[in-house]
XYZ file of C-alpha atoms in Angstrom:
578
model
C -57.807 24.490 -8.408
C -58.374 24.226 -12.222
C -55.860 25.254 -15.058
C -56.846 25.941 -18.837
C -54.955 23.633 -21.385
C -52.910 25.907 -22.940
C -51.399 27.106 -19.645
C -50.321 23.724 -18.388
C -49.020 22.977 -22.057
C -46.796 25.851 -21.692
C -45.816 25.462 -18.115
C -44.500 22.325 -19.234
C -42.440 23.477 -21.987
C -41.020 25.485 -19.597
C -40.208 23.127 -16.964
C -38.198 21.156 -19.788
C -36.241 23.931 -21.124
C -34.893 24.825 -17.790
C -33.819 21.357 -16.892
C -32.349 21.124 -20.424
C -30.365 24.439 -19.662
C -29.174 23.069 -16.715
C -28.393 19.724 -18.039
C -26.436 21.534 -20.424
C -24.842 24.036 -17.844
C -23.899 20.767 -15.377
C -20.916 20.089 -17.787
C -19.364 22.946 -16.954
C -15.889 23.589 -18.845
C -14.752 20.615 -21.174
C -11.084 19.628 -21.209
C -10.071 18.510 -25.060
C -6.863 15.912 -24.129
C -4.261 14.661 -27.128
C -0.787 13.297 -27.888
C 1.215 13.820 -30.611
C 2.582 10.618 -31.961
C 5.995 12.002 -31.531
C 5.620 10.436 -28.249
C 4.049 7.043 -29.242
C 2.959 5.766 -32.755
C 0.635 2.723 -30.734
C -2.413 3.376 -29.489
C -2.581 3.181 -25.880
C -4.924 2.150 -23.468
C -5.068 3.616 -19.460
C -6.579 5.731 -16.917
C -6.326 9.464 -18.235
C -6.115 11.745 -14.968
C -6.851 15.789 -15.315
C -5.182 17.670 -12.121
C -6.118 21.110 -11.579
C -4.212 22.648 -8.535
C -4.411 26.867 -7.281
C -0.693 27.084 -7.227
C 2.283 25.237 -7.959
C 4.521 26.258 -4.305
C 4.048 22.837 -3.271
C 5.067 21.142 -6.473
C 3.123 19.803 -9.720
C -0.552 19.199 -9.620
C -0.256 15.566 -9.764
C 2.492 15.632 -6.397
C -0.564 17.703 -4.837
C -3.222 14.857 -5.346
C -3.751 13.020 -1.941
C -6.177 12.308 0.812
C -5.620 15.653 2.937
C -8.107 18.260 2.556
C -5.195 20.171 1.140
C -5.795 17.774 -2.232
C -5.563 19.277 -5.372
C -8.704 18.461 -7.864
C -8.517 15.509 -9.953
C -11.053 13.527 -12.431
C -10.306 10.191 -14.587
C -11.651 8.413 -17.142
C -10.720 5.322 -18.994
C -9.419 4.938 -22.528
C -8.824 2.323 -24.592
C -7.237 2.394 -28.442
C -5.934 6.069 -28.055
C -4.588 7.234 -31.117
C -2.423 10.176 -31.565
C -4.135 13.197 -32.683
C -7.240 12.055 -31.059
C -9.235 13.971 -28.415
C -10.441 12.893 -25.502
C -13.100 14.792 -23.512
C -12.947 15.476 -19.641
C -16.044 17.657 -18.701
C -18.859 17.774 -16.236
C -20.167 14.967 -16.454
C -16.705 13.291 -15.247
C -16.894 11.805 -11.623
C -13.681 14.177 -9.440
C -12.355 14.451 -5.751
C -12.635 16.276 -3.657
C -15.404 18.043 -6.165
C -17.442 15.966 -7.586
C -17.601 17.769 -10.898
C -16.142 20.390 -13.068
C -19.360 22.638 -12.829
C -18.836 22.935 -9.181
C -15.277 24.448 -10.098
C -15.514 28.019 -9.243
C -14.334 30.231 -12.187
C -10.742 31.404 -11.517
C -7.054 31.055 -12.836
C -5.788 27.473 -11.998
C -2.914 25.514 -12.663
C -3.779 22.357 -14.763
C -1.674 19.203 -15.659
C -3.135 16.040 -17.473
C -1.448 12.574 -17.005
C -1.510 8.591 -18.689
C -1.131 5.996 -16.821
C -0.506 3.542 -19.372
C -2.253 -0.005 -19.037
C -0.912 -3.327 -20.791
C -2.770 -6.200 -21.679
C -2.488 -9.615 -19.564
C -3.715 -12.927 -21.117
C -3.879 -14.808 -18.030
C -3.755 -18.762 -17.772
C -7.268 -19.120 -16.404
C -8.050 -17.163 -19.575
C -8.935 -14.027 -18.503
C -8.368 -10.876 -20.685
C -7.248 -7.584 -17.998
C -5.892 -4.365 -18.955
C -3.711 -3.615 -15.875
C -0.973 -1.297 -15.173
C 2.082 -2.886 -14.866
C 5.124 -1.988 -12.505
C 8.074 -0.771 -14.042
C 10.341 -0.489 -11.202
C 8.899 2.728 -9.565
C 7.063 0.344 -7.269
C 3.168 1.234 -8.674
C 3.536 4.914 -8.727
C 1.166 6.568 -11.633
C 2.911 9.835 -10.775
C 6.316 8.044 -12.233
C 5.545 5.340 -13.858
C 8.488 5.251 -16.570
C 6.799 5.786 -19.760
C 3.144 7.741 -18.485
C 2.589 10.655 -20.510
C 1.990 13.751 -18.814
C 1.640 17.561 -19.852
C 3.703 20.488 -18.542
C 1.558 22.218 -15.707
C 0.063 25.069 -17.268
C -1.767 28.274 -15.995
C -5.239 28.493 -17.646
C -8.425 30.299 -16.885
C -11.499 28.066 -16.246
C -14.632 29.745 -16.913
C -18.155 27.924 -16.434
C -17.874 26.803 -20.149
C -16.114 27.179 -22.582
C -13.498 24.433 -24.102
C -9.323 24.025 -23.021
C -7.029 21.993 -24.857
C -4.489 19.926 -23.359
C -1.527 18.315 -24.977
C 0.567 15.393 -23.612
C 3.941 16.189 -24.569
C 6.682 14.325 -22.027
C 7.185 10.477 -21.076
C 8.311 9.976 -17.329
C 11.573 8.812 -17.885
C 13.432 5.050 -16.560
C 14.615 4.405 -13.792
C 17.940 3.530 -12.872
C 18.886 -0.079 -11.013
C 20.233 0.194 -7.658
C 24.022 -0.733 -8.192
C 25.847 -3.183 -5.582
C 28.048 -2.270 -2.423
C 29.855 -3.786 0.102
C 27.251 -4.489 2.306
C 24.168 -4.287 -0.046
C 23.668 -6.715 -2.988
C 20.690 -6.871 -5.673
C 19.214 -9.759 -7.364
C 15.909 -10.694 -9.342
C 14.655 -13.576 -10.380
C 11.723 -14.644 -12.870
C 9.139 -16.441 -11.092
C 7.729 -19.698 -12.357
C 4.905 -19.613 -10.230
C 3.921 -16.105 -11.257
C 4.758 -16.027 -14.743
C 2.771 -19.678 -15.266
C -0.484 -17.698 -13.551
C -0.132 -14.135 -15.294
C 0.790 -15.885 -18.759
C 3.903 -13.737 -19.276
C 7.140 -13.615 -17.271
C 7.052 -12.036 -13.924
C 10.047 -11.481 -11.676
C 10.463 -11.395 -8.008
C 13.638 -8.700 -6.729
C 14.885 -8.125 -3.224
C 17.891 -5.627 -1.449
C 19.979 -8.116 0.830
C 21.843 -6.649 3.506
C 24.914 -8.300 4.277
C 26.655 -8.902 8.009
C 30.053 -6.987 8.189
C 32.683 -9.662 7.952
C 30.576 -11.536 5.203
C 33.436 -11.950 2.789
C 35.817 -12.575 5.830
C 33.853 -15.467 7.519
C 32.995 -18.093 4.303
C 32.328 -20.890 6.414
C 29.627 -18.671 7.967
C 25.549 -19.393 7.621
C 23.426 -17.145 8.602
C 20.070 -16.582 9.763
C 17.414 -14.820 7.260
C 15.286 -11.617 8.463
C 12.449 -10.424 5.991
C 11.907 -7.084 6.624
C 8.127 -6.765 4.980
C 7.086 -3.494 3.898
C 5.725 -1.441 0.988
C 7.880 -1.077 -2.207
C 11.687 -0.692 -1.573
C 13.812 1.209 -4.486
C 16.944 0.486 -2.976
C 18.285 -1.292 0.780
C 16.359 1.856 3.105
C 17.632 3.263 6.235
C 21.429 2.392 5.913
C 23.936 4.647 4.978
C 27.679 4.635 5.462
C 28.108 8.288 5.459
C 26.888 11.107 7.792
C 24.338 13.740 7.129
C 26.214 16.884 6.029
C 26.668 19.398 8.846
C 24.948 21.539 6.653
C 22.284 19.632 5.412
C 19.273 21.693 5.073
C 16.786 21.627 7.982
C 14.217 23.884 6.878
C 12.075 20.684 5.829
C 9.067 20.376 7.827
C 6.973 17.188 9.120
C 3.558 18.258 9.051
C 2.782 14.249 10.716
C 5.438 14.965 13.343
C 5.637 18.835 13.567
C 9.016 19.129 13.383
C 11.934 20.891 10.966
C 14.568 19.123 9.226
C 12.918 15.582 9.706
C 15.354 14.677 6.630
C 18.044 15.451 8.389
C 17.262 12.857 10.973
C 16.452 10.465 8.957
C 19.658 10.727 7.171
C 21.769 10.625 10.684
C 19.565 7.271 11.936
C 20.395 5.561 8.722
C 23.986 6.185 9.194
C 23.722 5.434 13.359
C 22.233 1.930 12.041
C 25.184 1.322 10.041
C 27.590 1.749 12.868
C 25.308 -0.283 14.779
C 25.142 -3.052 11.891
C 29.037 -3.274 11.178
C 29.405 -3.145 15.283
C 31.715 -5.881 17.380
C 28.706 -6.855 19.217
C 25.251 -6.767 16.762
C 23.922 -10.299 16.062
C 25.161 -11.355 12.115
C 22.362 -11.676 10.095
C 20.940 -11.002 6.625
C 18.331 -8.585 6.389
C 15.940 -8.585 3.232
C 13.851 -6.065 1.990
C 11.427 -7.868 -1.351
C 10.214 -6.260 -4.182
C 7.059 -7.557 -5.377
C 5.139 -4.808 -7.136
C 2.538 -6.111 -9.141
C -0.208 -4.656 -11.746
C -2.272 -3.585 -8.737
C -0.222 -2.400 -6.209
C 3.545 -1.741 -4.675
C 3.542 -5.043 -3.254
C 1.080 -8.199 -3.145
C 0.805 -8.778 0.347
C 3.118 -11.732 0.563
C 0.151 -14.082 0.489
C -1.436 -16.605 -2.296
C -4.630 -14.522 -4.060
C -7.152 -15.338 -6.886
C -6.514 -11.897 -8.398
C -2.757 -11.265 -7.717
C -1.618 -15.011 -7.978
C 0.881 -17.173 -5.996
C 3.015 -14.615 -4.580
C 3.231 -16.290 -0.962
C 4.341 -19.609 -2.297
C 6.417 -17.601 -4.759
C 8.070 -15.617 -1.618
C 8.406 -18.809 0.268
C 9.229 -21.762 -1.807
C 11.508 -19.525 -4.443
C 13.011 -16.554 -3.755
C 13.662 -17.162 -0.224
C 15.680 -20.877 -0.972
C 17.537 -19.020 -4.202
C 18.647 -15.870 -1.668
C 19.799 -18.302 1.020
C 21.807 -20.574 -1.450
C 23.643 -17.070 -3.330
C 24.635 -15.721 0.465
C 24.825 -18.726 2.587
C 21.729 -19.188 4.670
C 21.096 -21.642 7.065
C 17.886 -22.233 4.886
C 15.769 -23.802 7.931
C 12.219 -22.852 9.406
C 13.968 -22.281 12.346
C 16.085 -19.827 11.072
C 14.270 -17.506 9.333
C 11.821 -14.484 10.907
C 9.793 -11.960 9.658
C 9.263 -8.042 10.667
C 7.342 -4.833 9.251
C 5.171 -2.366 9.810
C 1.663 -1.293 8.279
C 1.178 -3.520 5.023
C 4.554 -4.938 6.301
C 3.281 -5.756 9.305
C 0.153 -7.929 8.311
C 2.598 -9.133 5.474
C 5.003 -10.698 8.612
C 1.696 -12.246 10.565
C -0.209 -13.920 7.611
C 3.390 -15.253 6.480
C 3.882 -16.779 9.978
C 0.276 -18.190 9.786
C -0.137 -19.685 6.394
C 3.652 -20.992 6.448
C 4.190 -21.565 9.983
C 6.481 -24.438 9.957
C 8.817 -22.049 6.965
C 8.909 -19.144 9.620
C 10.547 -19.168 13.333
C 8.655 -16.086 14.684
C 6.866 -12.610 13.388
C 6.881 -8.951 15.012
C 4.104 -7.091 13.341
C 4.028 -3.456 13.972
C 1.091 -1.396 13.587
C -0.474 -4.153 10.976
C -3.393 -3.691 8.384
C -6.250 -4.835 9.532
C -6.069 -8.503 10.968
C -9.317 -8.362 12.262
C -12.163 -7.611 9.550
C -14.557 -7.277 12.310
C -12.004 -3.997 12.485
C -11.543 -3.259 9.298
C -10.293 -0.008 10.367
C -13.424 1.604 11.271
C -15.589 -1.001 9.189
C -16.984 -4.364 10.649
C -17.707 -6.173 6.855
C -19.710 -8.837 8.780
C -22.466 -7.011 10.634
C -22.563 -3.405 9.176
C -24.623 -2.605 5.909
C -22.393 0.528 4.509
C -18.922 1.275 4.595
C -18.696 5.031 4.626
C -21.639 5.936 7.544
C -23.140 4.400 10.785
C -26.977 4.995 9.786
C -29.874 5.617 11.765
C -33.485 6.004 11.286
C -32.991 9.773 10.545
C -29.902 10.280 10.084
C -26.122 8.698 8.891
C -22.578 9.732 10.123
C -19.444 9.692 7.677
C -17.003 6.895 9.102
C -13.610 8.629 9.431
C -10.788 7.271 7.634
C -7.562 9.279 9.032
C -7.174 10.943 12.254
C -3.814 12.208 14.962
C -3.087 11.547 17.957
C -5.704 14.010 19.471
C -8.060 12.118 17.293
C -8.669 15.307 14.608
C -10.079 13.689 11.556
C -9.139 14.954 8.164
C -10.660 12.611 5.893
C -13.258 9.909 5.782
C -13.278 6.454 4.631
C -15.942 7.627 1.590
C -12.871 10.427 0.739
C -10.014 7.709 0.539
C -12.224 5.267 -1.593
C -13.574 8.217 -4.399
C -10.017 9.772 -4.185
C -9.017 5.868 -5.552
C -12.021 5.437 -7.990
C -11.190 8.234 -9.916
C -7.539 7.069 -10.082
C -9.009 3.838 -11.060
C -12.111 1.539 -12.015
C -12.008 -2.248 -11.721
C -9.555 -2.217 -8.334
C -7.165 -0.380 -10.416
C -6.014 2.596 -8.779
C -3.027 1.579 -7.187
C -4.564 2.737 -3.658
C -4.726 0.940 0.057
C -8.369 -0.197 -0.162
C -8.359 -1.188 -3.981
C -5.195 -3.476 -2.800
C -6.730 -5.231 0.159
C -9.649 -5.680 -1.883
C -7.509 -7.511 -4.773
C -5.962 -9.364 -2.487
C -8.882 -10.760 -0.270
C -11.442 -10.696 -2.860
C -12.964 -13.969 -5.517
C -12.617 -13.233 -8.878
C -15.315 -10.932 -10.565
C -17.653 -11.928 -13.318
C -15.653 -9.224 -15.174
C -12.762 -10.706 -14.812
C -11.460 -8.039 -12.394
C -11.797 -8.707 -7.905
C -15.006 -8.241 -6.756
C -15.904 -5.369 -4.967
C -16.275 -5.552 -1.079
C -18.317 -2.646 -1.081
C -19.810 -0.347 -3.687
C -16.953 2.078 -4.414
C -19.672 4.824 -4.837
C -22.176 4.173 -2.110
C -20.346 2.041 0.399
C -22.976 -0.799 0.435
C -21.229 -4.310 1.622
C -21.455 -7.441 -0.210
C -21.881 -9.842 2.431
C -21.248 -12.819 -0.332
C -17.501 -11.351 -0.866
C -17.433 -10.655 2.824
C -17.505 -14.453 4.069
C -15.092 -14.981 1.530
C -12.742 -12.347 3.081
C -12.838 -13.936 6.336
C -12.375 -17.472 5.273
C -8.904 -16.727 3.149
C -7.651 -13.693 4.806
C -9.459 -12.801 8.014
C -6.108 -13.722 10.619
C -7.673 -13.729 13.885
C -10.664 -16.053 12.020
C -8.329 -18.534 10.426
C -6.525 -18.773 13.955
C -9.460 -19.574 15.541
C -10.434 -21.749 13.398
C -7.238 -23.768 13.384
C -6.324 -23.260 16.344
C -5.608 -27.192 16.862
C -3.167 -27.221 14.073
C -1.629 -23.979 14.644
C -0.949 -23.937 18.451
C 2.074 -25.973 18.464
C 3.625 -24.613 15.487
C 3.074 -20.653 16.659
C 3.337 -20.857 20.054
C 5.710 -18.273 21.077
C 6.289 -17.107 17.957
C 3.509 -13.905 17.456
C 4.637 -10.397 18.308
C 2.113 -7.499 17.644
C 2.864 -3.847 18.593
C 0.192 -0.730 17.852
C -0.200 2.444 18.814
C -3.430 3.433 20.055
C -4.024 6.127 18.564
C -2.870 4.636 15.084
C -3.966 7.328 12.080
C -5.633 4.202 10.451
C -7.496 2.805 13.598
C -5.543 -0.375 13.435
C -5.371 -0.917 16.730
C -9.035 -1.703 17.236
C -8.352 -5.274 14.575
C -5.185 -5.870 17.460
C -7.762 -5.721 19.982
C -9.494 -7.874 18.812
C -7.028 -10.170 18.068
C -5.563 -9.866 21.554
C -8.563 -10.723 23.193
C -8.197 -14.295 21.315
C -4.273 -14.422 21.792
C -4.758 -14.382 25.629
C -6.328 -17.448 25.931
C -3.481 -19.553 23.914
C -0.287 -20.528 25.280
C 1.157 -17.972 22.849
C 1.084 -15.097 25.910
C 2.780 -17.683 28.189
C 5.567 -18.944 26.361
C 6.998 -15.803 24.568
C 4.818 -13.881 22.468
C 3.444 -10.155 23.021
C 1.057 -7.998 22.239
C 2.172 -4.148 22.876
C 0.419 -0.912 22.650
C 2.148 2.925 22.362
C 0.166 5.279 24.526
C -1.159 8.305 22.174
C 1.433 6.885 19.445
C 0.533 6.990 15.941
C 1.107 5.018 12.714
C 4.434 2.668 12.422
C 5.044 2.383 16.560
C 7.207 -0.503 16.123
C 7.048 -1.356 20.296
C 9.498 0.973 21.684
C 8.156 3.185 24.643
C 11.301 5.255 25.294
C 11.236 6.808 21.814
C 9.231 9.244 19.787
C 7.153 7.754 17.191
C 9.236 9.633 14.456
C 12.365 7.959 15.930
C 11.128 4.552 16.700
C 9.594 3.910 13.517
C 13.351 3.988 11.763
C 14.054 1.477 14.593
C 12.859 -1.618 12.880
C 16.096 -3.521 12.321
C 17.870 -2.806 15.362
C 14.806 -3.080 17.024
C 13.667 -6.651 16.102
C 17.072 -8.388 15.335
C 18.187 -8.604 18.828
C 14.710 -9.932 19.991
C 15.019 -12.503 17.058
C 18.592 -13.638 18.388
C 16.965 -14.639 22.266
C 14.175 -16.591 19.993
C 17.139 -18.319 18.193
C 18.735 -19.438 21.319
C 15.707 -20.655 22.593
C 13.962 -22.483 19.825
C 16.912 -23.647 17.785
C 16.473 -27.637 17.098
C 19.317 -29.826 18.712
C 22.497 -29.576 16.735
C 21.807 -26.140 14.954
C 24.479 -24.115 13.910
C 24.562 -21.116 16.647
C 28.380 -20.774 16.102
C 29.586 -20.421 12.761
C 27.656 -16.745 12.392
C 28.581 -15.525 15.865
C 31.855 -13.816 15.231
């Protein structure tokens, strides 16, 4: 059909006009954000976060952001050299989570809060200059990091367009250091290895639980237990005082579907105190390590191109220092590792990478120990981390389930939230720390992506680097001729078969290998909890909400048996057995 030229021209103009209008509208409302020089006279770098919540019944908007379907809305932009009084704009062009754009937000009344997660400039030994959030005693938590600026939550009306001004008026306070008690001591040392890597003073800390009778038995030398895990503010789960009889029990645990879980936790902490100080419990040292770094609340206790030589710093600097200070035996046969989740991976990894320095490990619900099952992703064969794709459709890969298999978030959801919280692997989130620890350094000086954070497309070259350096099953198989005599009887793994993050899948693959070795004929074990969720620690007699609180009382007696079985001739088996 033939159309006159003037009609074609008119239609073309209309199309351009409509596109322009839609493009303008797609920006939605604009938030104009400033801070005053009363908060800082310096220029600031960091991640500027805008949170929007329907109400504040569950706390400030910043505390409602998460992976669950009930998450508050969040947007983020990088700021560099931000000056007091200068406006920064967040509008519909800024990527968000769960909604991708402000233009998708339904008009109405909301509670709004803005926060700046501050970055510092690091000049590394290798010449890299990076902007990262240094831990400030909070364990890499952007919500509470001391010095982060934020606005008081305010109720505002958000329309389809228009400007909304927000001013940052407050700063998070400094966090007080924990105080020593009779049984719990706190140490902090400057690491020579980490200081050299990062080009600035870097520290390691630990909370040390002393055995009952430590002061009364100066002749005793003790075995050491390293309870690995996320950043501990203080030694966790140990209380000389029982919870108050009238303690409020109206709190509800969505995870465990019970009321009064805070009181249960407090009671279990007191129960551990009574067990620890009882007559028959083994006398040992237990430590929880503080190794937060610019990427996460802990380092994964291994050497890394991006994080630094934390494995060596912990093994050869921190642990000998603790043993010297608190009369540890100071030999590999008398050091043991355990932990859950991140701590489970760390316990197994440290045992594999430093087999002579540790006498055994107990890894509960470990983060993926075989990257053929990187939760629901096979990084070697899959093309995409977010979807299983066929010729005509694709299915989202789940990220979190409950014990019945009900899914509440996907891998894409989790990573898109992290992308909002921080670019260049700086979110402080779970997927980003795996990438920061396992990846080589990228062209920009930051960790190289294992997969595109937006699309999920996997980088096969990075995957091979991961396999050769951090795939624990692969490394054991590759190096078993050397590792077998050093690891036989030392590896113990426990995982619920309905782990929320599908971590049991990697354990199955590791078990397939271990079953072929002497490890299972001479003391090691792998066990699964029927329908047990994340952090199941190997006790089939208790529900998961209790067993997850019993790591110390579960593993210390097992460690005693390993010592009695494997200690070398002439070893000190008496001074600490009082």
